[in-house]
Coordinates of C-alpha atoms in Angstrom, one line a residue:
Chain A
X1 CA -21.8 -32.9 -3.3
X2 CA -21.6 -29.6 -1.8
X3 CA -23.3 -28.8 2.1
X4 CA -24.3 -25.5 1.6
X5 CA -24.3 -23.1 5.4
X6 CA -26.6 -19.8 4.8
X7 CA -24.0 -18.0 7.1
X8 CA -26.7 -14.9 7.5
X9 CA -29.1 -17.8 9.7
X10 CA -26.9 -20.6 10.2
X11 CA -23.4 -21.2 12.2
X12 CA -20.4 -23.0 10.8
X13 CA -19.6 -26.5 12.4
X14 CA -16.6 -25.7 14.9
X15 CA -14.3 -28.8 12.8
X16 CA -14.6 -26.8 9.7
X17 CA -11.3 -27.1 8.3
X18 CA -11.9 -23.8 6.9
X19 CA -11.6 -22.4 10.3
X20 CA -9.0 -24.8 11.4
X21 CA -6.4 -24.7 9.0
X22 CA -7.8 -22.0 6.2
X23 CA -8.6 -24.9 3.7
X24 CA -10.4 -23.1 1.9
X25 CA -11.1 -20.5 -1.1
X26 CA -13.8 -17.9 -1.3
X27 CA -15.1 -15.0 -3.8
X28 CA -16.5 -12.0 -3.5
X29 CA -18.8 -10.9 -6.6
X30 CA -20.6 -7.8 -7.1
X31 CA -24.5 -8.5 -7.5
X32 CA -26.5 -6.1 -9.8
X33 CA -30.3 -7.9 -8.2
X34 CA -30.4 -11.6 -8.6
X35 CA -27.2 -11.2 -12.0
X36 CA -23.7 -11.8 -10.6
X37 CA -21.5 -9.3 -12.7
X38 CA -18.5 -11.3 -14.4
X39 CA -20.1 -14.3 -13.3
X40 CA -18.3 -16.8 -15.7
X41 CA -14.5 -15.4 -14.7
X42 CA -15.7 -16.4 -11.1
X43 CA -17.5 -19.8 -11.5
X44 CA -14.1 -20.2 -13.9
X45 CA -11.4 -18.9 -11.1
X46 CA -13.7 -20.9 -8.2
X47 CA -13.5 -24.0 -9.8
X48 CA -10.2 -24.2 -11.0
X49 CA -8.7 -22.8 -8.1
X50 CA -10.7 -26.1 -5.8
X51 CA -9.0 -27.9 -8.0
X52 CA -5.3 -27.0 -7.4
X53 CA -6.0 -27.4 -4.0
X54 CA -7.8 -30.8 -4.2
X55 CA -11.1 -29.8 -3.2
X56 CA -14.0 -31.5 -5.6
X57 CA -16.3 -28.6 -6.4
X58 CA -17.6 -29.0 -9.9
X59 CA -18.5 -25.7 -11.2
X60 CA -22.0 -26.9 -12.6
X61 CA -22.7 -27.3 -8.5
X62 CA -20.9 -23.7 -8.0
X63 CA -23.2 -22.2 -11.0
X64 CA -26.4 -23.7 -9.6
X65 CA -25.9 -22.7 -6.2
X66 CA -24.6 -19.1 -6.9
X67 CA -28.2 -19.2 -8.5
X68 CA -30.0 -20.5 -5.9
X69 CA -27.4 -17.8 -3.2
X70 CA -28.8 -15.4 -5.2
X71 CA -32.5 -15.6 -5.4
X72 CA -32.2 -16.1 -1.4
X73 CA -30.0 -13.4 -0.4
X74 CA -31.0 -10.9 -2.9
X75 CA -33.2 -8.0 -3.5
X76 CA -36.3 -8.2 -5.6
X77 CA -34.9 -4.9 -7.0
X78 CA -33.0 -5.4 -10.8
X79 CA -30.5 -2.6 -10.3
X80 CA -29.7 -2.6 -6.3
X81 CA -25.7 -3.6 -6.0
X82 CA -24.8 -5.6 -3.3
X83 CA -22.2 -8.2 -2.7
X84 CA -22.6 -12.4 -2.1
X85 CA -19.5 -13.6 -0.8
X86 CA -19.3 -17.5 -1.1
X87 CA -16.4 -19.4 0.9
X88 CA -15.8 -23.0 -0.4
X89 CA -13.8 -25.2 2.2
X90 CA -12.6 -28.5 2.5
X91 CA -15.4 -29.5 5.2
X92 CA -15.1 -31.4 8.2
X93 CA -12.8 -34.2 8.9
X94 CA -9.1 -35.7 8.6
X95 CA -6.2 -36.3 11.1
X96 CA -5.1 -33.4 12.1
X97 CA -3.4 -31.0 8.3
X98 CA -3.9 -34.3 6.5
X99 CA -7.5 -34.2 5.0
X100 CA -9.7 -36.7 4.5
X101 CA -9.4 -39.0 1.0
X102 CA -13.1 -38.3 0.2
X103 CA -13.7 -34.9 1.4
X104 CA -17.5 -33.2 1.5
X105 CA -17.5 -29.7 1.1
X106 CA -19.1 -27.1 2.6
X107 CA -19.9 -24.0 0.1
X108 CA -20.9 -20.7 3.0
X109 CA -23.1 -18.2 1.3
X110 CA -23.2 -14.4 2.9
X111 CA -25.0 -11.0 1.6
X112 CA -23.4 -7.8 2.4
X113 CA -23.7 -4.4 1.8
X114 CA -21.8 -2.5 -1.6
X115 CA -19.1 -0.4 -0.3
X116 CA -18.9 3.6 -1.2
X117 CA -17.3 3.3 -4.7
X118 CA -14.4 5.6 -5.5
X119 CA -15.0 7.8 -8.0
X120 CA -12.9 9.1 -11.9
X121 CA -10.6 11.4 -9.8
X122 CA -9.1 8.6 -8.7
X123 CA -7.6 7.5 -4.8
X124 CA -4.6 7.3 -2.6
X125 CA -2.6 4.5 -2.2
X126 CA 0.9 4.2 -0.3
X127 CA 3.1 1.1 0.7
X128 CA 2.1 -0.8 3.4
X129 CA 5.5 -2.1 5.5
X130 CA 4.5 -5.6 5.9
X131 CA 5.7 -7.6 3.0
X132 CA 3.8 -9.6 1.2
X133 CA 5.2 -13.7 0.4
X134 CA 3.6 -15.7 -1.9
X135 CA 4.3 -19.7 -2.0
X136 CA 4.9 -19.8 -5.9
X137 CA 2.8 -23.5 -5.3
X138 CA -0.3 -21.4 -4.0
X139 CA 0.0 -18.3 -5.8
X140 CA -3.0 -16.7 -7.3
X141 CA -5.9 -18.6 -5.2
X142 CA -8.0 -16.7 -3.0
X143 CA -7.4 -18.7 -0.7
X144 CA -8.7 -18.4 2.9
X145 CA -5.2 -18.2 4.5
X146 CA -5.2 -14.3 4.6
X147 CA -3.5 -13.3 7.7
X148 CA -0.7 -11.2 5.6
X149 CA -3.4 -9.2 4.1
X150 CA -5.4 -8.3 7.5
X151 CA -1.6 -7.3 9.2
X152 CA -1.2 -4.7 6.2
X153 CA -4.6 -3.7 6.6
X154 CA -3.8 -2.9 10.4
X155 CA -1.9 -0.2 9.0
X156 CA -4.5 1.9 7.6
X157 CA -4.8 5.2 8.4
X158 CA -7.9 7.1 6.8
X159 CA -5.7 8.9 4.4
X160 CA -5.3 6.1 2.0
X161 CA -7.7 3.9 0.1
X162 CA -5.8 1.2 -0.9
X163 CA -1.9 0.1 0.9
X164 CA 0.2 -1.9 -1.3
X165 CA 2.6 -4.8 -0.4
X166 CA 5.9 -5.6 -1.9
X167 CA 7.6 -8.9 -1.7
X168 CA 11.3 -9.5 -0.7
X169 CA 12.6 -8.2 -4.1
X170 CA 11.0 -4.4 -2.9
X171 CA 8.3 -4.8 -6.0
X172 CA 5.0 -3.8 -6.1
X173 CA 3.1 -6.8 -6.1
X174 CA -0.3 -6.2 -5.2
X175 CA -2.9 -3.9 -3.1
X176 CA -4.7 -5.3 0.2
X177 CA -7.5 -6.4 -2.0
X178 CA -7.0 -5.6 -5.1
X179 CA -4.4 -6.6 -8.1
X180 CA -2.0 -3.8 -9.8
X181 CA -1.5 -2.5 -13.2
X182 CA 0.7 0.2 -14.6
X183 CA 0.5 2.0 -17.9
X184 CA 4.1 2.6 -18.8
X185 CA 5.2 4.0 -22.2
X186 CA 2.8 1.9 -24.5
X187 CA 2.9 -1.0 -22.4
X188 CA 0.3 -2.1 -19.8
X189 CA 2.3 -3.7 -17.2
X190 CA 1.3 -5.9 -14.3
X191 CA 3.0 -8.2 -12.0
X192 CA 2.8 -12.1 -13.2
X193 CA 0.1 -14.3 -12.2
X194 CA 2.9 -16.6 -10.7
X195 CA 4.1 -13.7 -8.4
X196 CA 0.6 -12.3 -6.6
X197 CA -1.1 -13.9 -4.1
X198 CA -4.7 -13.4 -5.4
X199 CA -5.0 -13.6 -9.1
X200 CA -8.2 -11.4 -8.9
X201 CA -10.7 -12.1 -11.7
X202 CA -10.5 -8.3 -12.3
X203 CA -7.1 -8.6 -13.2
X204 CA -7.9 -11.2 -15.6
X205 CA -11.0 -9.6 -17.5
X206 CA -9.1 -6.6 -18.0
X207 CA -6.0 -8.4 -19.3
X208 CA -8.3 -9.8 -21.9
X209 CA -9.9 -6.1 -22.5
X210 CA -6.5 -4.4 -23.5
X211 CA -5.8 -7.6 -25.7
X212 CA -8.6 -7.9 -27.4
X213 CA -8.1 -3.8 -28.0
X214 CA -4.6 -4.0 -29.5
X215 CA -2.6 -3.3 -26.4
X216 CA 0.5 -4.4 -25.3
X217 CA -0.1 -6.4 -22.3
X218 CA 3.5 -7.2 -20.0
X219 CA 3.6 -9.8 -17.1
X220 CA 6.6 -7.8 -14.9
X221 CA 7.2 -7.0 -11.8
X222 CA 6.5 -3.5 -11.0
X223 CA 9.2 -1.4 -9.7
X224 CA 9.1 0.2 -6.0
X225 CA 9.7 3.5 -7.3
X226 CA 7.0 3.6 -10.1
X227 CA 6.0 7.3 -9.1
X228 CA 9.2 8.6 -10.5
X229 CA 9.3 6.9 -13.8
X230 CA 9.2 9.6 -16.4
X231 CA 7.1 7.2 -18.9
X232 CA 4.7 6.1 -16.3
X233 CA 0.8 7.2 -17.7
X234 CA -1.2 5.6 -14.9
X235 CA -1.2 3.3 -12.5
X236 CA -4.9 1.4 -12.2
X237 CA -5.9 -0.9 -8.6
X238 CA -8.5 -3.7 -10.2
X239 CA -10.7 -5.0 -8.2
X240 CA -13.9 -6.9 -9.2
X241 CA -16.3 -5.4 -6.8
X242 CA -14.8 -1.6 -7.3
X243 CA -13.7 -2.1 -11.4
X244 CA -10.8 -0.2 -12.5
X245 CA -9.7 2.3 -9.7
X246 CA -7.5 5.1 -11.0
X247 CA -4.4 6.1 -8.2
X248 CA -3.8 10.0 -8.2
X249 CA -1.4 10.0 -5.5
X250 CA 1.4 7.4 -4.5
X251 CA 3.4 7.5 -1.6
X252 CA 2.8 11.2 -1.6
X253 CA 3.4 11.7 -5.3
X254 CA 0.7 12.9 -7.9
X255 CA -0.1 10.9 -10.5
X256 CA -1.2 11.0 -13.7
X257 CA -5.3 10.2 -14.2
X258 CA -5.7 8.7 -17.4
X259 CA -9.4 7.4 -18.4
X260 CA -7.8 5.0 -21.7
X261 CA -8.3 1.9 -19.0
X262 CA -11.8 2.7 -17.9
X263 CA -12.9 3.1 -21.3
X264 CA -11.5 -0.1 -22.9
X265 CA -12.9 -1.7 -19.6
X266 CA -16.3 0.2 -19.6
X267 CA -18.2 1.0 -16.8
X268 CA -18.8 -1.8 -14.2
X269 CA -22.2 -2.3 -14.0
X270 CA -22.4 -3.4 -17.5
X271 CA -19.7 -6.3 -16.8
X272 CA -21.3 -9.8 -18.2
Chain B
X1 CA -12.8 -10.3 27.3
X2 CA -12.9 -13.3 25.7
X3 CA -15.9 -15.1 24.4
X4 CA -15.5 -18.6 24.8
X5 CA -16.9 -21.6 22.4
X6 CA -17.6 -25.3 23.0
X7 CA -16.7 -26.4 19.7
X8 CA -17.6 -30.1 20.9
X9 CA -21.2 -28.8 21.3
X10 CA -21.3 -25.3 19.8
X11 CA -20.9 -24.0 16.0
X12 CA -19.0 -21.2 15.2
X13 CA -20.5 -18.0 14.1
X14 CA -20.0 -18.2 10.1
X15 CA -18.6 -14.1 10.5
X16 CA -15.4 -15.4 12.7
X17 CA -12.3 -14.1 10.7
X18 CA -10.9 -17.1 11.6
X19 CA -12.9 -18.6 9.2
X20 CA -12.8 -15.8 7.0
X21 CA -8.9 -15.0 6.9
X22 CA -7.3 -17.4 8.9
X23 CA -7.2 -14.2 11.3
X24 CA -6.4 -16.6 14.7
X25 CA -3.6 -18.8 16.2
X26 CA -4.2 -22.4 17.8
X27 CA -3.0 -24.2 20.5
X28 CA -2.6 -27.9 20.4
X29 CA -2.1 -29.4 24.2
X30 CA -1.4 -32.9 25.1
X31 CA -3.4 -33.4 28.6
X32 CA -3.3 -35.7 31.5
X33 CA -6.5 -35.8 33.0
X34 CA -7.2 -31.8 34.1
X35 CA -3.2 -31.3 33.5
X36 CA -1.8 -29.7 30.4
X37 CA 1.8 -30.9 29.8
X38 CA 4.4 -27.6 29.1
X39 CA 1.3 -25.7 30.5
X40 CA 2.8 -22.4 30.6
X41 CA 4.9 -22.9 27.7
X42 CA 1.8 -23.1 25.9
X43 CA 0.3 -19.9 27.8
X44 CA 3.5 -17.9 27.2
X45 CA 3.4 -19.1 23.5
X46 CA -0.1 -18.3 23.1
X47 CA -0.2 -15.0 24.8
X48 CA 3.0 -13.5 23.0
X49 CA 1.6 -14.9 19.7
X50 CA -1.6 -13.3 19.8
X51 CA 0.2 -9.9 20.5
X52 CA 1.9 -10.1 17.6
X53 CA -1.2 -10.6 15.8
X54 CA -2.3 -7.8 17.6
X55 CA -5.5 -9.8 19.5
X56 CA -5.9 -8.7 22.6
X57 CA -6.0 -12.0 25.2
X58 CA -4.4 -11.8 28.7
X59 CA -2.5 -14.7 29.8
X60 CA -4.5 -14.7 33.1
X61 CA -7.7 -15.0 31.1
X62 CA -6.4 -18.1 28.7
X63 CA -4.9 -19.7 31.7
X64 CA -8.2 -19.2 33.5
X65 CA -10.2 -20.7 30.0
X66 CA -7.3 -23.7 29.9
X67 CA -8.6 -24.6 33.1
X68 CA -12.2 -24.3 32.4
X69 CA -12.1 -26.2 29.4
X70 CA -10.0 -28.8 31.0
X71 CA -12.2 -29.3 33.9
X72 CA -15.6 -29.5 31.3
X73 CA -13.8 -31.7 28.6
X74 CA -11.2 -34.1 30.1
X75 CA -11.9 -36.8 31.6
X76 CA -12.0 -37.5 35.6
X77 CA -9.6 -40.4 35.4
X78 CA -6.2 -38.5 36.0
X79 CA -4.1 -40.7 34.0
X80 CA -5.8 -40.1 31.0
X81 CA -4.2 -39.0 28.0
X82 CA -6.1 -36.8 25.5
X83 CA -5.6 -33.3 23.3
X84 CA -7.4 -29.9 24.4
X85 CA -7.1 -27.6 21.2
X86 CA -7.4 -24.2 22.0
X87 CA -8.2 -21.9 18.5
X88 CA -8.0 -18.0 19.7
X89 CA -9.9 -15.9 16.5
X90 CA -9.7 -12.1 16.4
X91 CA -13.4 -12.5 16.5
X92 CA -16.1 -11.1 13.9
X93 CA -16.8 -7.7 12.6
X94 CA -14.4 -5.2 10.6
X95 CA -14.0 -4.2 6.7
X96 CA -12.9 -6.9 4.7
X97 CA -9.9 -7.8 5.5
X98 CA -9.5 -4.4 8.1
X99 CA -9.9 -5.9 11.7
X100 CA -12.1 -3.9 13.9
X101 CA -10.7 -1.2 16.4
X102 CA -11.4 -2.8 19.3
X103 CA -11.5 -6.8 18.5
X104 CA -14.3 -9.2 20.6
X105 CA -12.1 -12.3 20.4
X106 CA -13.2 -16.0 20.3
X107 CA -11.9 -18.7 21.9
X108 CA -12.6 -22.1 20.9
X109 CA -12.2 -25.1 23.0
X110 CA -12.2 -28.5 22.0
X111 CA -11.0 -32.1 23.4
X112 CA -10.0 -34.9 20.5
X113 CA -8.3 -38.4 21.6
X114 CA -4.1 -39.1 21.9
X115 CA -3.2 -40.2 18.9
X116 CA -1.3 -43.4 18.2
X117 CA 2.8 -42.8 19.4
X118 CA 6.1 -43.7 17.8
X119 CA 8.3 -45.9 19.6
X120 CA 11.9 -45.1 20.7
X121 CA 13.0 -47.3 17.8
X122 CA 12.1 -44.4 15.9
X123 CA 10.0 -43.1 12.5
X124 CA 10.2 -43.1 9.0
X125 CA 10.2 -39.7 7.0
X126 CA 10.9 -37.9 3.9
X127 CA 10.6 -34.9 2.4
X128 CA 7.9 -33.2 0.8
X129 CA 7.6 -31.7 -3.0
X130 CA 5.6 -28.8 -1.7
X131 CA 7.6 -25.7 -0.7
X132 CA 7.3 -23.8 2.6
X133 CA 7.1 -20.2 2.2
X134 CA 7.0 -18.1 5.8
X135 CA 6.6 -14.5 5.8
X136 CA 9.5 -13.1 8.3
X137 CA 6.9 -11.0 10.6
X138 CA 4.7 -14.1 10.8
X139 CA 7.3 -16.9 11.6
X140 CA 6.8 -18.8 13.9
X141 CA 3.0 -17.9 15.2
X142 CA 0.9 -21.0 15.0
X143 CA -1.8 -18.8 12.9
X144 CA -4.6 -20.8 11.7
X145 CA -3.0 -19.8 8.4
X146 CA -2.2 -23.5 7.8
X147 CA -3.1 -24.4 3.9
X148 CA 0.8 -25.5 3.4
X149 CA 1.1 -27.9 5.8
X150 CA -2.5 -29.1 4.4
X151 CA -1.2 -29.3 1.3
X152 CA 2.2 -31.0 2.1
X153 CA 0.2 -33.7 4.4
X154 CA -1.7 -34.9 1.3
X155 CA 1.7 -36.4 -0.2
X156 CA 1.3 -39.0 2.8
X157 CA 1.1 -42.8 1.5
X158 CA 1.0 -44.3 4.4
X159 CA 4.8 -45.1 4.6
X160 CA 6.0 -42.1 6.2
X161 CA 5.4 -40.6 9.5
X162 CA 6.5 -36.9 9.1
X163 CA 7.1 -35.6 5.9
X164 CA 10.2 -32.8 5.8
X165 CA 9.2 -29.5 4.1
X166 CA 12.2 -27.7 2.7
X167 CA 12.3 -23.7 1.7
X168 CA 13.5 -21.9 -1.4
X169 CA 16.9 -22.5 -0.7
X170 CA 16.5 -26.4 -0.4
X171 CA 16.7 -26.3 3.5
X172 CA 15.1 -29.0 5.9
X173 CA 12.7 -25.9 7.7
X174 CA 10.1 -28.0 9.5
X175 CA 7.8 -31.0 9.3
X176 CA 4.0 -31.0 8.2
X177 CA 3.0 -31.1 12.6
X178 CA 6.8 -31.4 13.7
X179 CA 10.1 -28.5 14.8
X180 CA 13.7 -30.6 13.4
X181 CA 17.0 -31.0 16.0
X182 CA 20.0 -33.0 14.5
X183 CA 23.0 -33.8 16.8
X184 CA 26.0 -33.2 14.4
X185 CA 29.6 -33.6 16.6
X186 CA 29.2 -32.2 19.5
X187 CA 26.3 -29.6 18.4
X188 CA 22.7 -30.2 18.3
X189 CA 21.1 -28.3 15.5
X190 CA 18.0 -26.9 14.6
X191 CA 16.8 -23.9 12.1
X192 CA 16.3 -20.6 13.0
X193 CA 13.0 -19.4 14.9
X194 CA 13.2 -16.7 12.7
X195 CA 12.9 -19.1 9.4
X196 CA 9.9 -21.7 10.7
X197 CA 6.6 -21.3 10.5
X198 CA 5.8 -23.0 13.5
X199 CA 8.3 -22.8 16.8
X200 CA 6.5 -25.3 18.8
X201 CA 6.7 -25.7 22.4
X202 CA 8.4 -28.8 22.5
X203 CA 11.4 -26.7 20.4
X204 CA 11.6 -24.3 23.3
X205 CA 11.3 -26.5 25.9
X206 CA 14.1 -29.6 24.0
X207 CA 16.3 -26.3 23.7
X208 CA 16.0 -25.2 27.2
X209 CA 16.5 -28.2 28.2
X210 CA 19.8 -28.6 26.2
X211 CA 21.5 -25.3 27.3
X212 CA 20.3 -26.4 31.4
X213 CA 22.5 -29.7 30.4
X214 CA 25.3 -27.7 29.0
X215 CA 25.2 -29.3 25.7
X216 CA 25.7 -26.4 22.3
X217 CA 22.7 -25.3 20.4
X218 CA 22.8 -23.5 17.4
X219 CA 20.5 -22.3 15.5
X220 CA 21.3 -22.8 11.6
X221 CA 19.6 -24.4 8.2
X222 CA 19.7 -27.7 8.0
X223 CA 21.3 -28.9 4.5
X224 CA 18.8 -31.1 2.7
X225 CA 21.9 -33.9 2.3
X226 CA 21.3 -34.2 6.3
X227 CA 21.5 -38.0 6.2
X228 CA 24.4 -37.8 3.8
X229 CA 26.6 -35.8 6.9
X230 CA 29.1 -38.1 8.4
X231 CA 28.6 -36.5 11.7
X232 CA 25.1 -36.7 11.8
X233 CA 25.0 -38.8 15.0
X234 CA 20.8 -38.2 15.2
X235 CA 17.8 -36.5 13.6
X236 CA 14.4 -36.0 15.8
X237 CA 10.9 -34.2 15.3
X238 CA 9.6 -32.1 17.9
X239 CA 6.0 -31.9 18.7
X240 CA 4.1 -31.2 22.3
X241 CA 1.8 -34.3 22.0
X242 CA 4.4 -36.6 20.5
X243 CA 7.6 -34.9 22.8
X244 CA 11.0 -36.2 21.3
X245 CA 10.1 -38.4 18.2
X246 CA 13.5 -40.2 16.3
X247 CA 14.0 -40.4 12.6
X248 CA 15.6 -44.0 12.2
X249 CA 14.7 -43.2 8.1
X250 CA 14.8 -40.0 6.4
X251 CA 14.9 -40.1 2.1
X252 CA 15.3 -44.1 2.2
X253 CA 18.8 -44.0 4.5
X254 CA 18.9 -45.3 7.5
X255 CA 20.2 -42.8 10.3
X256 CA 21.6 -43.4 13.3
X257 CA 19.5 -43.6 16.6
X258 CA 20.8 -42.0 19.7
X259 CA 18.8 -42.2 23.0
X260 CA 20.4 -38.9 24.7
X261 CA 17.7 -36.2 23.2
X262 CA 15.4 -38.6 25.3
X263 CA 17.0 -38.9 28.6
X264 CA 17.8 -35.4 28.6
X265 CA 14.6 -34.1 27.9
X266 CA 12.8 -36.9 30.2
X267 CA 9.5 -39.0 29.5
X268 CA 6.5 -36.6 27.9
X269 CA 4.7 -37.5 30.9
X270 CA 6.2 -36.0 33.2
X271 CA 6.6 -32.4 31.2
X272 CA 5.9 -29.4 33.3

């Protein structure tokens, strides 16, 4: 049974453990009026993600109340974008780390505002010097334990759109906030799902895109020094509020621009 | 400036990035009436911490809050035992993940009751199956990034006190709430700041402590055969609220129990 917190009206109980200790997950999901585009890969990712961590959230309860989040916090207007963020946490209770054996959830809903949205020319992204460490037992959830991901994000600057964060190994593991993928020869390559902290449900709808297309789709790491690989076609930042972001300029290096991704993809608003 | 909370009476506003991110560090202070034990331990701790996060709070202003929150939730009796938690959040606001320019931090304040403590005759432990992954430029910051040791803690049966987390390499790093110290020879032992997640208090203090009695510290990994050494002559957890806690069990051996760590470091009563 989920306790569901309007966070626009309503405060968040100080003994959340979300707060305390980060026991939590949350989404972010583009809204197109009261339809929540790739709605299924959330509820999917939401609900299997509460389960590696141990928190009972069935995703009938996370489908109804993304319903019911939506009706409340959006606009009567069909085509007005804006985003519902929903964090799912642990709820109250427990000694101290160790939680309690029947936990009640608390499910925070939150409207804001679409970001400005890139646009085909593409952005610029450079490495961000704080390295990114995934625990492989935790890797993938969007979890609420996101401290490495606000350091990096100290480090923007204006110039850049995105700043991406390598792990110990010096790869290229994933953006701030948003998952990598590299076309290379006539490979798509991306880093694996074990190796990133958020597997973003971006990530994973356009996997499925290039697969049901005919491409080659490769789990690898992704090499620091991508700019200066002679076969390298484009090099995409996925993202499910923004889609398929093109980079046209990494770590001061042009890029090609190639539209083959965005096409297979298609344009975001149309995302079921 | 710091805007403070009364979680015991107050909710937290549901746009804190400590909820959000884990963006914060807490405190955990074992209290005597209005007295916190390793009182400026805890400031310094706090204070330096929060500067690497890059939060702006003054050590004047926390101690002036620790006092506040002491005198308004502890009790009058001045014998009293009980635990002040202190959670320091970069505040609300910012872009995603980006923390704003000039941060409005939160500090929230609340009082929970001494747990039950171990007797000198000592604990039972083990280790845990879940990793422990630190980032190197977060180590040792008691962030409110905390989902490992949540996850660890819910290996507890009941049988166990402390349960041991180990890194990738297979090293004893830290327990779920608890720093390690093993006397081996003539050395006492414990792992790197630079390699736990958490350097508590009652580390610093048990190490400055040592040195002052001219005993050898090092800091090194502890080998996961630890009860296997034949030199082991001790093995204790390290925790402000608990002070110097002995393993007399650790992976079904029996260890050793040596009362020295104790005497040196004095009753947890009396701790400055």
């Amino acid at each position: 049974m989920l306790t569901v917190i309007q966070a626009n009206s309503q405060a968040v109980p100080a003994a959340d453990r979300g707060l305390a200790y980060g026991d939590g997950l949350f989404e972010t999901i583009r809204m197109s009026g009261q339809k929540a585009l790739l709605r299924q890969h959330h509820l999917r990712r939401m609900a299997s993600d509460a389960a590696r961590l141990g928190i009972p959230a069935d995703v009938d309860d996370l489908d109804r109340e993304l319903t019911r989040a939506a009706r409340r916090l959006g606009p009567p207007d069909d085509n007005h974008s804006w985003i519902l963020k929903l964090i799912l946490t642990r709820g109250n209770g427990g000694r101290g780390y160790r939680p309690p054996q029947n936990p009640e959830p608390h499910l925070i809903a939150s409207s804001a505002t679409l970001p400005p949205l890139p646009g085909p020319e593409g952005v610029v992204a450079r490495c961000s010097s704080f390295p990114l460490t995934v625990n492989p037992k935790l890797a993938g959830i969007k979890t609420l334990n996101r401290l490495q991901q606000v350091m990096a994000s100290r480090e923007f600057t204006g110039a850049e759109w995105e700043l991406i964060m390598k792990d110990g190994a010096d790869h290229l593991v994933e953006g701030t906030r948003t998952n990598l993928i590299a076309r290379l020869g006539d490979c798509w390559v991306t880093p694996p799902a074990s190796s990133v902290a958020v597997a973003g449900v971006m990530r994973q709808y356009v996997m499925e895109r290039l697969v049901l297309a005919g491409e080659t789709v490769l789990e690898r790491p992704l090499p620091a020094d991508l700019a200066a690989r002679e076969d390298l076609r484009g090099f995409y930042l996925l993202n499910s509020v923004f889609g398929v972001v093109a980079v046209r300029s990494f770590e001061g290096a042009d890029l090609p621009v190639d539209g083959t991704l965005a096409t297979i993809c298609g344009p975001i608003e149309t995302l079921e």
